[in-house]
XYZ file of N, CA, C and O in Angstrom:
760
model
N 0.270 22.432 8.796
C 0.897 21.346 8.072
C -0.195 20.467 7.461
O -1.137 20.073 8.129
N -0.050 20.167 6.157
C -1.033 19.298 5.534
C -0.828 17.874 6.007
O 0.285 17.485 6.357
N -1.851 17.072 6.028
C -1.677 15.706 6.526
C -0.874 14.853 5.551
O -0.973 15.011 4.340
N -0.044 13.989 6.105
C 0.621 12.972 5.309
C -0.364 11.823 5.131
O -1.182 11.546 5.998
N -0.245 11.128 4.018
C -1.127 10.011 3.715
C -0.272 8.752 3.627
O 0.782 8.751 2.977
N -0.736 7.708 4.272
C -0.002 6.451 4.285
C -0.898 5.336 3.759
O -1.990 5.114 4.278
N -0.433 4.659 2.721
C -1.139 3.504 2.181
C -0.707 2.277 2.955
O 0.456 1.890 2.897
N -1.647 1.688 3.694
C -1.274 0.606 4.603
C -1.906 -0.734 4.227
O -1.981 -1.639 5.052
N -2.324 -0.876 2.984
C -2.748 -2.185 2.505
C -1.511 -3.020 2.224
O -0.462 -2.495 1.840
N -1.623 -4.319 2.420
C -0.495 -5.202 2.125
C -0.241 -5.214 0.623
O -1.032 -4.683 -0.157
N 0.832 -5.861 0.231
C 1.103 -6.031 -1.185
C -0.033 -6.779 -1.858
O -0.698 -7.599 -1.240
N -0.268 -6.460 -3.111
C -1.266 -7.103 -3.949
C -2.690 -6.675 -3.624
O -3.639 -7.383 -3.904
N -2.858 -5.496 -3.026
C -4.201 -4.987 -2.720
C -4.556 -3.746 -3.532
O -5.570 -3.113 -3.256
N -3.737 -3.389 -4.486
C -4.042 -2.225 -5.308
C -3.256 -0.979 -4.936
O -3.684 0.141 -5.226
N -2.096 -1.150 -4.317
C -1.319 0.021 -3.906
C -0.743 0.779 -5.104
O -0.630 2.004 -5.063
N -0.394 0.079 -6.194
C 0.079 0.789 -7.390
C -1.032 1.645 -7.983
O -0.801 2.766 -8.430
N -2.233 1.107 -7.968
C -3.384 1.865 -8.475
C -3.675 3.059 -7.578
O -3.977 4.152 -8.063
N -3.555 2.868 -6.263
C -3.750 3.983 -5.331
C -2.707 5.068 -5.563
O -3.024 6.256 -5.525
N -1.466 4.672 -5.835
C -0.411 5.656 -6.128
C -0.833 6.532 -7.295
O -0.771 7.765 -7.229
N -1.294 5.898 -8.367
C -1.720 6.657 -9.543
C -2.923 7.545 -9.226
O -2.991 8.690 -9.681
N -3.858 7.040 -8.438
C -5.036 7.834 -8.073
C -4.634 9.055 -7.245
O -5.093 10.171 -7.508
N -3.771 8.859 -6.245
C -3.335 9.990 -5.413
C -2.574 11.017 -6.245
O -2.742 12.225 -6.055
N -1.768 10.555 -7.175
C -1.034 11.487 -8.032
C -1.987 12.303 -8.898
O -1.711 13.460 -9.189
N -3.122 11.726 -9.268
C -4.081 12.489 -10.068
C -4.705 13.627 -9.255
O -5.219 14.582 -9.823
N -4.659 13.529 -7.921
C -5.100 14.619 -7.049
C -3.998 15.666 -6.862
O -4.180 16.631 -6.141
N -2.831 15.435 -7.446
C -1.710 16.335 -7.279
C -0.905 16.053 -6.021
O -0.140 16.908 -5.559
N -1.049 14.874 -5.462
C -0.337 14.494 -4.239
C 0.944 13.779 -4.625
O 0.914 12.762 -5.336
N 2.080 14.315 -4.181
C 3.372 13.708 -4.483
C 3.479 12.402 -3.697
O 3.596 12.414 -2.480
N 3.414 11.285 -4.405
C 3.279 9.968 -3.789
C 4.470 9.087 -4.103
O 4.928 9.032 -5.250
N 4.947 8.410 -3.073
C 6.073 7.480 -3.218
C 5.607 6.073 -2.872
O 5.150 5.822 -1.759
N 5.710 5.166 -3.836
C 5.369 3.752 -3.626
C 6.685 3.018 -3.414
O 7.489 2.893 -4.328
N 6.899 2.536 -2.206
C 8.203 1.946 -1.856
C 8.625 0.829 -2.805
O 9.778 0.769 -3.205
N 7.728 -0.062 -3.180
C 8.087 -1.150 -4.088
C 8.412 -0.641 -5.475
O 9.503 -0.850 -6.007
N 7.491 0.072 -6.086
C 7.661 0.553 -7.452
C 8.841 1.517 -7.571
O 9.705 1.361 -8.424
N 8.869 2.515 -6.727
C 9.907 3.538 -6.825
C 11.296 2.963 -6.574
O 12.266 3.358 -7.198
N 11.396 2.008 -5.653
C 12.694 1.428 -5.331
C 13.281 0.712 -6.532
O 14.472 0.822 -6.807
N 12.458 -0.012 -7.255
C 12.959 -0.749 -8.408
C 13.156 0.122 -9.632
O 13.952 -0.206 -10.494
N 12.433 1.213 -9.743
C 12.448 1.975 -10.979
C 12.998 3.390 -10.874
O 13.312 3.988 -11.884
N 13.072 3.939 -9.670
C 13.451 5.342 -9.581
C 14.386 5.621 -8.419
O 15.555 5.292 -8.451
N 13.858 6.200 -7.362
C 14.665 6.749 -6.275
C 14.757 5.789 -5.087
O 13.826 5.671 -4.317
N 15.906 5.145 -4.942
C 16.076 4.210 -3.825
C 16.408 4.934 -2.524
O 16.244 4.355 -1.455
N 16.843 6.182 -2.594
C 17.233 6.897 -1.374
C 16.076 7.059 -0.398
O 16.246 6.903 0.814
N 14.898 7.376 -0.910
C 13.738 7.552 -0.029
C 13.394 6.217 0.636
O 13.166 6.160 1.843
N 13.398 5.146 -0.141
C 13.085 3.833 0.424
C 14.099 3.452 1.496
O 13.722 2.962 2.568
N 15.374 3.704 1.250
C 16.411 3.405 2.246
C 16.168 4.196 3.529
O 16.348 3.686 4.628
N 15.739 5.455 3.383
C 15.462 6.282 4.562
C 14.254 5.739 5.337
O 14.282 5.667 6.560
N 13.195 5.351 4.608
C 12.012 4.796 5.262
C 12.378 3.501 5.990
O 11.966 3.289 7.133
N 13.171 2.644 5.356
C 13.617 1.390 5.993
C 14.432 1.695 7.242
O 14.244 1.086 8.298
N 15.336 2.651 7.147
C 16.157 3.038 8.295
C 15.273 3.547 9.430
O 15.468 3.181 10.600
N 14.303 4.383 9.097
C 13.371 4.896 10.106
C 12.594 3.746 10.751
O 12.369 3.740 11.960
N 12.186 2.776 9.938
C 11.446 1.612 10.433
C 12.311 0.820 11.414
O 11.877 0.480 12.508
N 13.553 0.558 11.028
C 14.453 -0.218 11.883
C 14.775 0.520 13.183
O 14.920 -0.090 14.231
N 14.884 1.841 13.088
C 15.208 2.648 14.269
C 13.981 3.064 15.062
O 14.087 3.804 16.039
N 12.797 2.629 14.610
C 11.535 2.971 15.269
C 11.373 4.484 15.435
O 10.953 4.978 16.471
N 11.768 5.209 14.389
C 11.656 6.669 14.429
C 10.575 7.126 13.453
O 9.997 6.324 12.728
N 10.313 8.417 13.450
C 9.302 8.999 12.583
C 9.565 8.564 11.141
O 10.634 8.837 10.599
N 8.619 7.889 10.493
C 8.852 7.390 9.137
C 9.112 8.488 8.125
O 9.708 8.244 7.083
N 8.674 9.710 8.419
C 8.908 10.817 7.495
C 10.228 11.527 7.758
O 10.589 12.444 7.027
N 10.940 11.113 8.808
C 12.229 11.727 9.126
C 13.205 11.590 7.967
O 13.429 10.494 7.463
N 13.766 12.691 7.521
C 14.734 12.678 6.428
C 14.109 12.545 5.052
O 14.811 12.459 4.056
N 12.780 12.529 4.978
C 12.075 12.404 3.703
C 11.429 13.753 3.409
O 10.629 14.234 4.185
N 11.797 14.354 2.285
C 11.207 15.655 1.962
C 10.525 15.608 0.603
O 10.901 14.832 -0.266
N 9.526 16.456 0.456
C 8.832 16.586 -0.808
C 7.805 15.503 -1.089
O 7.175 15.516 -2.137
N 7.624 14.578 -0.180
C 6.675 13.487 -0.368
C 5.486 13.707 0.561
O 5.667 13.992 1.738
N 4.280 13.583 0.031
C 3.069 13.750 0.839
C 2.388 12.438 1.177
O 1.599 12.369 2.112
N 2.683 11.398 0.394
C 2.070 10.087 0.630
C 3.101 9.000 0.377
O 3.870 9.079 -0.586
N 3.103 7.994 1.237
C 4.006 6.846 1.091
C 3.162 5.575 1.211
O 2.312 5.460 2.093
N 3.448 4.622 0.327
C 2.681 3.381 0.262
C 3.615 2.171 0.240
O 4.772 2.285 -0.138
N 3.076 1.025 0.584
C 3.706 -0.284 0.449
C 4.652 -0.580 1.616
O 4.743 0.174 2.570
N 5.345 -1.709 1.522
C 6.242 -2.152 2.590
C 7.425 -1.203 2.700
O 7.952 -0.808 1.667
N 7.871 -0.810 3.871
C 7.479 -1.268 5.191
C 6.376 -0.424 5.839
O 6.050 -0.643 6.999
N 5.810 0.515 5.080
C 4.832 1.438 5.652
C 3.650 0.697 6.270
O 3.212 1.031 7.364
N 3.153 -0.341 5.587
C 1.977 -1.019 6.147
C 2.306 -1.745 7.439
O 1.440 -1.973 8.267
N 3.572 -2.065 7.659
C 3.979 -2.692 8.923
C 4.125 -1.661 10.048
O 4.147 -2.009 11.211
N 4.238 -0.395 9.698
C 4.537 0.667 10.657
C 3.320 1.490 11.060
O 3.462 2.507 11.720
N 2.116 1.081 10.669
C 0.976 1.986 10.799
C 0.726 2.451 12.233
O 0.358 3.598 12.446
N 0.937 1.600 13.225
C 0.694 2.017 14.613
C 1.709 3.072 15.035
O 1.356 4.075 15.677
N 2.966 2.855 14.694
C 4.015 3.816 15.026
C 3.774 5.146 14.308
O 3.968 6.218 14.877
N 3.365 5.055 13.050
C 3.079 6.268 12.284
C 1.930 7.035 12.927
O 1.997 8.253 13.112
N 0.887 6.318 13.307
C -0.282 6.955 13.908
C 0.088 7.707 15.182
O -0.451 8.777 15.455
N 1.026 7.171 15.939
C 1.401 7.833 17.196
C 2.486 8.898 17.021
O 2.674 9.723 17.907
N 3.173 8.912 15.876
C 4.294 9.843 15.758
C 4.145 10.908 14.677
O 4.928 11.855 14.641
N 3.183 10.771 13.790
C 3.027 11.742 12.706
C 1.707 12.497 12.900
O 0.634 11.932 12.690
N 1.784 13.767 13.296
C 0.553 14.549 13.491
C -0.250 14.630 12.192
O 0.309 14.756 11.109
N -1.531 14.545 12.307
C -2.456 14.666 11.169
C -2.318 13.572 10.112
O -2.776 13.751 8.990
N -1.670 12.465 10.444
C -1.537 11.377 9.470
C -2.914 10.818 9.124
O -3.799 10.741 9.967
N -3.066 10.449 7.855
C -4.281 9.788 7.382
C -3.846 8.480 6.730
O -2.769 8.403 6.137
N -4.709 7.469 6.834
C -4.340 6.136 6.388
C -5.370 5.591 5.412
O -6.571 5.773 5.608
N -4.873 4.913 4.386
C -5.755 4.268 3.420
C -5.398 2.786 3.379
O -4.274 2.419 3.038
N -6.365 1.977 3.755
C -6.209 0.524 3.679
C -6.827 0.074 2.366
O -8.046 0.111 2.203
N -5.979 -0.284 1.406
C -6.503 -0.871 0.180
C -6.853 -2.317 0.511
O -6.046 -3.039 1.094
N -8.074 -2.689 0.175
C -8.566 -4.012 0.549
C -8.807 -4.864 -0.691
O -9.382 -4.404 -1.684
N -8.366 -6.094 -0.583
C -8.644 -7.124 -1.586
C -8.800 -8.432 -0.837
O -8.117 -8.666 0.168
N -9.668 -9.295 -1.309
C -9.869 -10.581 -0.676
C -8.507 -11.260 -0.445
O -7.693 -11.348 -1.366
N -8.225 -11.702 0.787
C -6.917 -12.300 1.097
C -6.529 -13.471 0.200
O -5.351 -13.641 -0.121
N -7.502 -14.261 -0.232
C -7.194 -15.385 -1.126
C -6.716 -14.871 -2.484
O -5.780 -15.428 -3.069
N -7.342 -13.810 -2.979
C -6.919 -13.216 -4.247
C -5.543 -12.571 -4.107
O -4.722 -12.642 -5.023
N -5.287 -11.939 -2.959
C -3.961 -11.357 -2.697
C -2.891 -12.439 -2.747
O -1.829 -12.257 -3.341
N -3.173 -13.561 -2.100
C -2.194 -14.646 -2.027
C -1.895 -15.212 -3.406
O -0.731 -15.475 -3.737
N -2.920 -15.382 -4.229
C -2.689 -15.899 -5.574
C -1.867 -14.910 -6.395
O -0.916 -15.288 -7.089
N -2.197 -13.631 -6.308
C -1.449 -12.612 -7.029
C 0.003 -12.563 -6.539
O 0.939 -12.429 -7.327
N 0.189 -12.692 -5.225
C 1.538 -12.704 -4.649
C 2.334 -13.888 -5.203
O 3.484 -13.729 -5.608
N 1.734 -15.072 -5.230
C 2.421 -16.259 -5.754
C 2.803 -16.068 -7.215
O 3.902 -16.448 -7.632
N 1.917 -15.460 -7.991
C 2.225 -15.180 -9.401
C 3.410 -14.223 -9.518
O 4.310 -14.428 -10.325
N 3.401 -13.163 -8.712
C 4.492 -12.197 -8.777
C 5.814 -12.827 -8.356
O 6.839 -12.653 -9.020
N 5.797 -13.575 -7.261
C 7.023 -14.192 -6.756
C 7.581 -15.182 -7.777
O 8.782 -15.229 -8.013
N 6.714 -15.965 -8.407
C 7.169 -16.922 -9.413
C 7.789 -16.203 -10.607
O 8.842 -16.587 -11.108
N 7.137 -15.119 -11.040
C 7.628 -14.359 -12.195
C 8.955 -13.662 -11.892
O 9.834 -13.578 -12.746
N 9.114 -13.172 -10.682
C 10.297 -12.385 -10.337
C 11.349 -13.179 -9.563
O 12.285 -12.603 -9.036
N 11.194 -14.482 -9.506
C 12.060 -15.304 -8.654
C 13.547 -15.073 -8.913
O 14.317 -14.831 -7.988
N 13.982 -15.153 -10.152
C 15.410 -15.009 -10.447
C 15.956 -13.649 -10.053
O 17.079 -13.526 -9.595
N 15.130 -12.614 -10.219
C 15.561 -11.250 -9.910
C 15.611 -10.979 -8.416
O 16.340 -10.105 -7.964
N 14.811 -11.707 -7.635
C 14.651 -11.372 -6.222
C 14.966 -12.521 -5.271
O 14.357 -12.641 -4.219
N 15.938 -13.355 -5.619
C 16.260 -14.517 -4.782
C 16.639 -14.128 -3.358
O 16.408 -14.882 -2.425
N 17.192 -12.946 -3.186
C 17.655 -12.527 -1.856
C 16.505 -12.416 -0.857
O 16.700 -12.663 0.326
N 15.321 -12.036 -1.292
C 14.222 -11.855 -0.335
C 13.108 -12.880 -0.485
O 12.175 -12.902 0.302
N 13.197 -13.763 -1.463
C 12.164 -14.780 -1.620
C 12.587 -16.039 -0.872
O 13.609 -16.636 -1.157
N 11.788 -16.411 0.096
C 12.037 -17.621 0.870
C 10.793 -18.494 0.800
O 9.758 -18.078 0.290
N 10.878 -19.696 1.332
C 9.698 -20.561 1.354
C 8.559 -19.891 2.105
O 7.399 -19.986 1.723
N 8.911 -19.170 3.172
C 7.884 -18.513 3.983
C 7.108 -17.463 3.188
O 5.898 -17.403 3.257
N 7.803 -16.613 2.433
C 7.074 -15.533 1.764
C 6.603 -15.886 0.357
O 6.134 -15.038 -0.364
N 6.719 -17.146 -0.021
C 6.109 -17.563 -1.283
C 4.946 -18.530 -1.053
O 4.363 -19.047 -1.980
N 4.600 -18.749 0.196
C 3.523 -19.661 0.549
C 2.159 -18.987 0.412
O 1.922 -17.938 1.006
N 1.276 -19.596 -0.349
C -0.078 -19.092 -0.545
C -0.796 -18.939 0.796
O -1.344 -17.889 1.102
N -0.791 -19.991 1.599
C -1.502 -19.974 2.887
C -0.931 -18.919 3.817
O -1.669 -18.150 4.431
N 0.387 -18.871 3.936
C 0.991 -17.900 4.853
C 0.713 -16.473 4.404
O 0.483 -15.597 5.234
N 0.722 -16.226 3.095
C 0.446 -14.872 2.635
C -1.010 -14.489 2.897
O -1.283 -13.395 3.388
N -1.944 -15.397 2.603
C -3.360 -15.112 2.863
C -3.590 -14.870 4.357
O -4.319 -13.940 4.738
N -2.957 -15.672 5.206
C -3.083 -15.487 6.660
C -2.502 -14.152 7.105
O -3.069 -13.463 7.952
N -1.358 -13.777 6.525
C -0.741 -12.493 6.871
C -1.667 -11.333 6.509
O -1.831 -10.387 7.276
N -2.297 -11.400 5.337
C -3.209 -10.339 4.902
C -4.398 -10.246 5.859
O -4.770 -9.155 6.299
N -4.978 -11.385 6.214
C -6.108 -11.393 7.159
C -5.699 -10.782 8.496
O -6.419 -9.950 9.056
N -4.560 -11.230 9.024
C -4.091 -10.723 10.321
C -3.831 -9.220 10.266
O -4.167 -8.478 11.194
N -3.229 -8.772 9.173
C -2.943 -7.341 9.024
C -4.240 -6.533 8.996
O -4.376 -5.537 9.710
N -5.185 -6.962 8.169
C -6.454 -6.235 8.068
C -7.158 -6.174 9.413
O -7.690 -5.129 9.800
N -7.163 -7.286 10.133
C -7.786 -7.322 11.446
C -7.113 -6.339 12.399
O -7.778 -5.594 13.131
N -5.795 -6.299 12.364
C -5.037 -5.397 13.231
C -5.337 -3.928 12.901
O -5.502 -3.094 13.800
N -5.399 -3.609 11.613
C -5.708 -2.235 11.184
C -7.109 -1.833 11.647
O -7.300 -0.755 12.228
N -8.083 -2.696 11.390
C -9.459 -2.362 11.757
C -9.619 -2.225 13.264
O -10.338 -1.338 13.741
N -8.944 -3.049 14.017
C -8.999 -2.939 15.478
C -8.341 -1.642 15.950
O -8.876 -0.939 16.799
N -7.192 -1.302 15.376
C -6.455 -0.105 15.789
C -7.243 1.180 15.521
O -7.236 2.093 16.338
N -7.912 1.252 14.374
C -8.598 2.480 13.994
C -10.091 2.473 14.307
O -10.807 3.396 13.903
N -10.554 1.477 15.045
C -11.974 1.371 15.351
C -12.495 2.677 15.956
O -11.904 3.242 16.867
N -13.575 3.189 15.401
C -14.192 4.405 15.924
C -13.514 5.695 15.488
O -13.857 6.762 15.985
N -12.558 5.625 14.552
C -11.863 6.822 14.074
C -11.910 6.897 12.547
O -10.875 6.837 11.876
N -13.096 7.043 11.971
C -13.208 7.042 10.510
C -12.502 8.223 9.835
O -12.211 8.164 8.647
N -12.218 9.259 10.583
C -11.497 10.407 9.998
C -10.028 10.072 9.736
O -9.356 10.768 8.979
N -9.529 9.005 10.352
C -8.126 8.602 10.201
C -7.928 7.514 9.157
O -6.836 7.382 8.603
N -8.950 6.688 8.922
C -8.790 5.515 8.056
C -9.862 5.456 6.983
O -11.058 5.518 7.276
N -9.420 5.292 5.744
C -10.301 5.006 4.624
C -10.021 3.574 4.179
O -8.865 3.205 3.981
N -11.079 2.789 4.036
C -10.940 1.442 3.485
C -11.385 1.524 2.034
O -12.528 1.890 1.744
N -10.474 1.224 1.143
C -10.743 1.327 -0.289
C -10.733 -0.083 -0.876
O -9.676 -0.676 -1.075
N -11.916 -0.619 -1.109
C -12.082 -1.979 -1.623
C -11.918 -1.958 -3.142
O -12.644 -1.245 -3.837
N -10.992 -2.760 -3.655
C -10.751 -2.739 -5.102
C -11.947 -3.232 -5.906
O -12.040 -2.959 -7.087
N -12.875 -3.927 -5.262
C -14.072 -4.427 -5.958
C -15.145 -3.347 -6.125
O -16.072 -3.520 -6.896
N -15.007 -2.232 -5.400
C -15.992 -1.157 -5.543
C -15.920 -0.557 -6.945
O -14.892 -0.640 -7.630
N -16.985 0.102 -7.335
C -17.013 0.752 -8.650
C -16.004 1.906 -8.671
O -15.627 2.446 -7.627
N -15.600 2.273 -9.876
C -14.686 3.412 -10.023
C -15.282 4.660 -9.396
O -14.604 5.405 -8.694
N -16.561 4.893 -9.632
C -17.242 6.073 -9.088
C -17.172 6.078 -7.557
O -16.880 7.114 -6.944
N -17.408 4.926 -6.937
C -17.359 4.830 -5.479
C -15.956 5.119 -4.959
O -15.790 5.872 -3.994
N -14.940 4.550 -5.602
C -13.560 4.783 -5.144
C -13.194 6.263 -5.228
O -12.608 6.812 -4.293
N -13.548 6.915 -6.348
C -13.248 8.343 -6.470
C -13.984 9.162 -5.414
O -13.409 10.053 -4.792
N -15.265 8.865 -5.195
C -16.044 9.606 -4.197
C -15.458 9.429 -2.796
O -15.365 10.388 -2.024
N -15.090 8.207 -2.449
C -14.497 7.956 -1.129
C -13.184 8.724 -0.963
O -12.934 9.322 0.085
N -12.352 8.704 -1.993
C -11.089 9.439 -1.922
C -11.324 10.939 -1.800
O -10.671 11.617 -1.000
N -12.249 11.474 -2.587
C -12.542 12.908 -2.525
C -12.985 13.315 -1.120
O -12.508 14.320 -0.581
N -13.878 12.558 -0.551
C -14.376 12.883 0.791
C -13.256 12.776 1.829
O -13.089 13.652 2.672
N -12.479 11.698 1.765
C -11.428 11.458 2.748
C -10.304 12.500 2.645
O -9.782 12.970 3.649
N -9.949 12.852 1.418
C -8.858 13.811 1.196
C -9.340 15.256 1.238
O -8.530 16.171 1.229
N -10.649 15.455 1.238
C -11.266 16.771 1.236
C -10.779 17.601 0.050
O -10.414 18.761 0.176
N -10.768 16.976 -1.100
C -10.458 17.658 -2.350
C -11.098 16.906 -3.498
O -11.348 15.726 -3.407
N -11.340 17.634 -4.548
C -12.007 17.046 -5.697
C -10.980 16.465 -6.663
O -9.927 17.066 -6.900
N -11.306 15.305 -7.214
C -10.449 14.721 -8.240
C -10.491 15.628 -9.460
O -11.568 16.038 -9.889
N -9.344 15.987 -10.021
C -9.329 16.917 -11.145
C -10.064 16.400 -12.380
O -10.703 17.148 -13.075
N -9.984 15.112 -12.625
C -10.625 14.529 -13.793
C -11.289 13.233 -13.365
O -10.657 12.384 -12.746
N -12.575 13.121 -13.676
C -13.276 11.864 -13.377
C -12.983 10.905 -14.530
O -13.496 11.059 -15.630
N -12.148 9.954 -14.277
C -11.771 8.972 -15.287
C -11.846 7.596 -14.645
O -12.053 7.485 -13.435
N -11.664 6.554 -15.411
C -11.649 5.244 -14.762
C -10.572 5.196 -13.679
O -9.489 5.771 -13.835
N -10.902 4.533 -12.580
C -9.926 4.384 -11.499
C -8.753 3.565 -12.043
O -8.949 2.599 -12.778
N -7.517 3.948 -11.710
C -6.357 3.237 -12.250
C -6.358 1.745 -11.890
O -6.815 1.354 -10.830
N -5.830 0.951 -12.795
C -5.651 -0.477 -12.562
C -4.243 -0.832 -13.024
O -4.028 -1.213 -14.172
N -3.284 -0.660 -12.123
C -1.876 -0.846 -12.460
C -1.337 -2.155 -11.894
O -1.836 -2.666 -10.903
N -0.294 -2.658 -12.534
C 0.473 -3.812 -12.044
C -0.414 -5.024 -11.846
O -0.492 -5.604 -10.785
N -1.109 -5.409 -12.896
C -2.057 -6.513 -12.864
C -1.326 -7.809 -13.237
O -0.729 -7.895 -14.294
N -1.409 -8.835 -12.376
C -0.691 -10.094 -12.595
C -1.576 -11.219 -13.108
O -1.161 -12.369 -13.105
N -2.782 -10.923 -13.515
C -3.707 -12.011 -13.842
C -3.208 -12.906 -14.964
O -3.573 -14.067 -15.024
N -2.376 -12.384 -15.853
C -1.886 -13.222 -16.947
C -0.523 -13.852 -16.655
O 0.059 -14.492 -17.510
N -0.006 -13.683 -15.448
C 1.269 -14.300 -15.083
C 1.015 -15.723 -14.610
O 0.156 -15.964 -13.770
N 1.772 -16.648 -15.117
C 1.640 -18.047 -14.715
C 2.461 -18.308 -13.460
O 3.532 -17.736 -13.287
N 1.954 -19.170 -12.585
C 2.728 -19.528 -11.388
C 3.582 -20.743 -11.673
O 3.311 -21.502 -12.581
């Protein structure tokens, strides 16, 4: 069985870009946020159900080799203990930058997403703290197991990101091109 890949960076750390990068390797990748809003909600509903039932996150999910975004990043410990050969990619971005990007996204999408936007999840400080706590938890959990976790810093050069992915996935990128930069909120006003 080939290993499943799980993107466990929090929101606003480059998970959309990672989705595009993994797809360029020929890996069938599902981004829970993007796909849910634009394509197939059934897979996301199954992942959410698995999360709530504390069952194998891949249960009932077929044809997908990589899953990214919420709730996957919240499930990384359960996934590590229940999915044989799972590999994890922590997309990293400075927590302060994540929080600002999150605030921009929440402000822009407020009318569309009132059901899940609360004071708690639109707070700059709380989001930055959540990102820090998550990263700390991931690094502590995978300490001493570099074969299981790749940390992909969005500030690294395109060449470095491709090389790290190639080594971690044990396959060559089909085309050396600029690393994807998707879903950029820098021009969104808060």
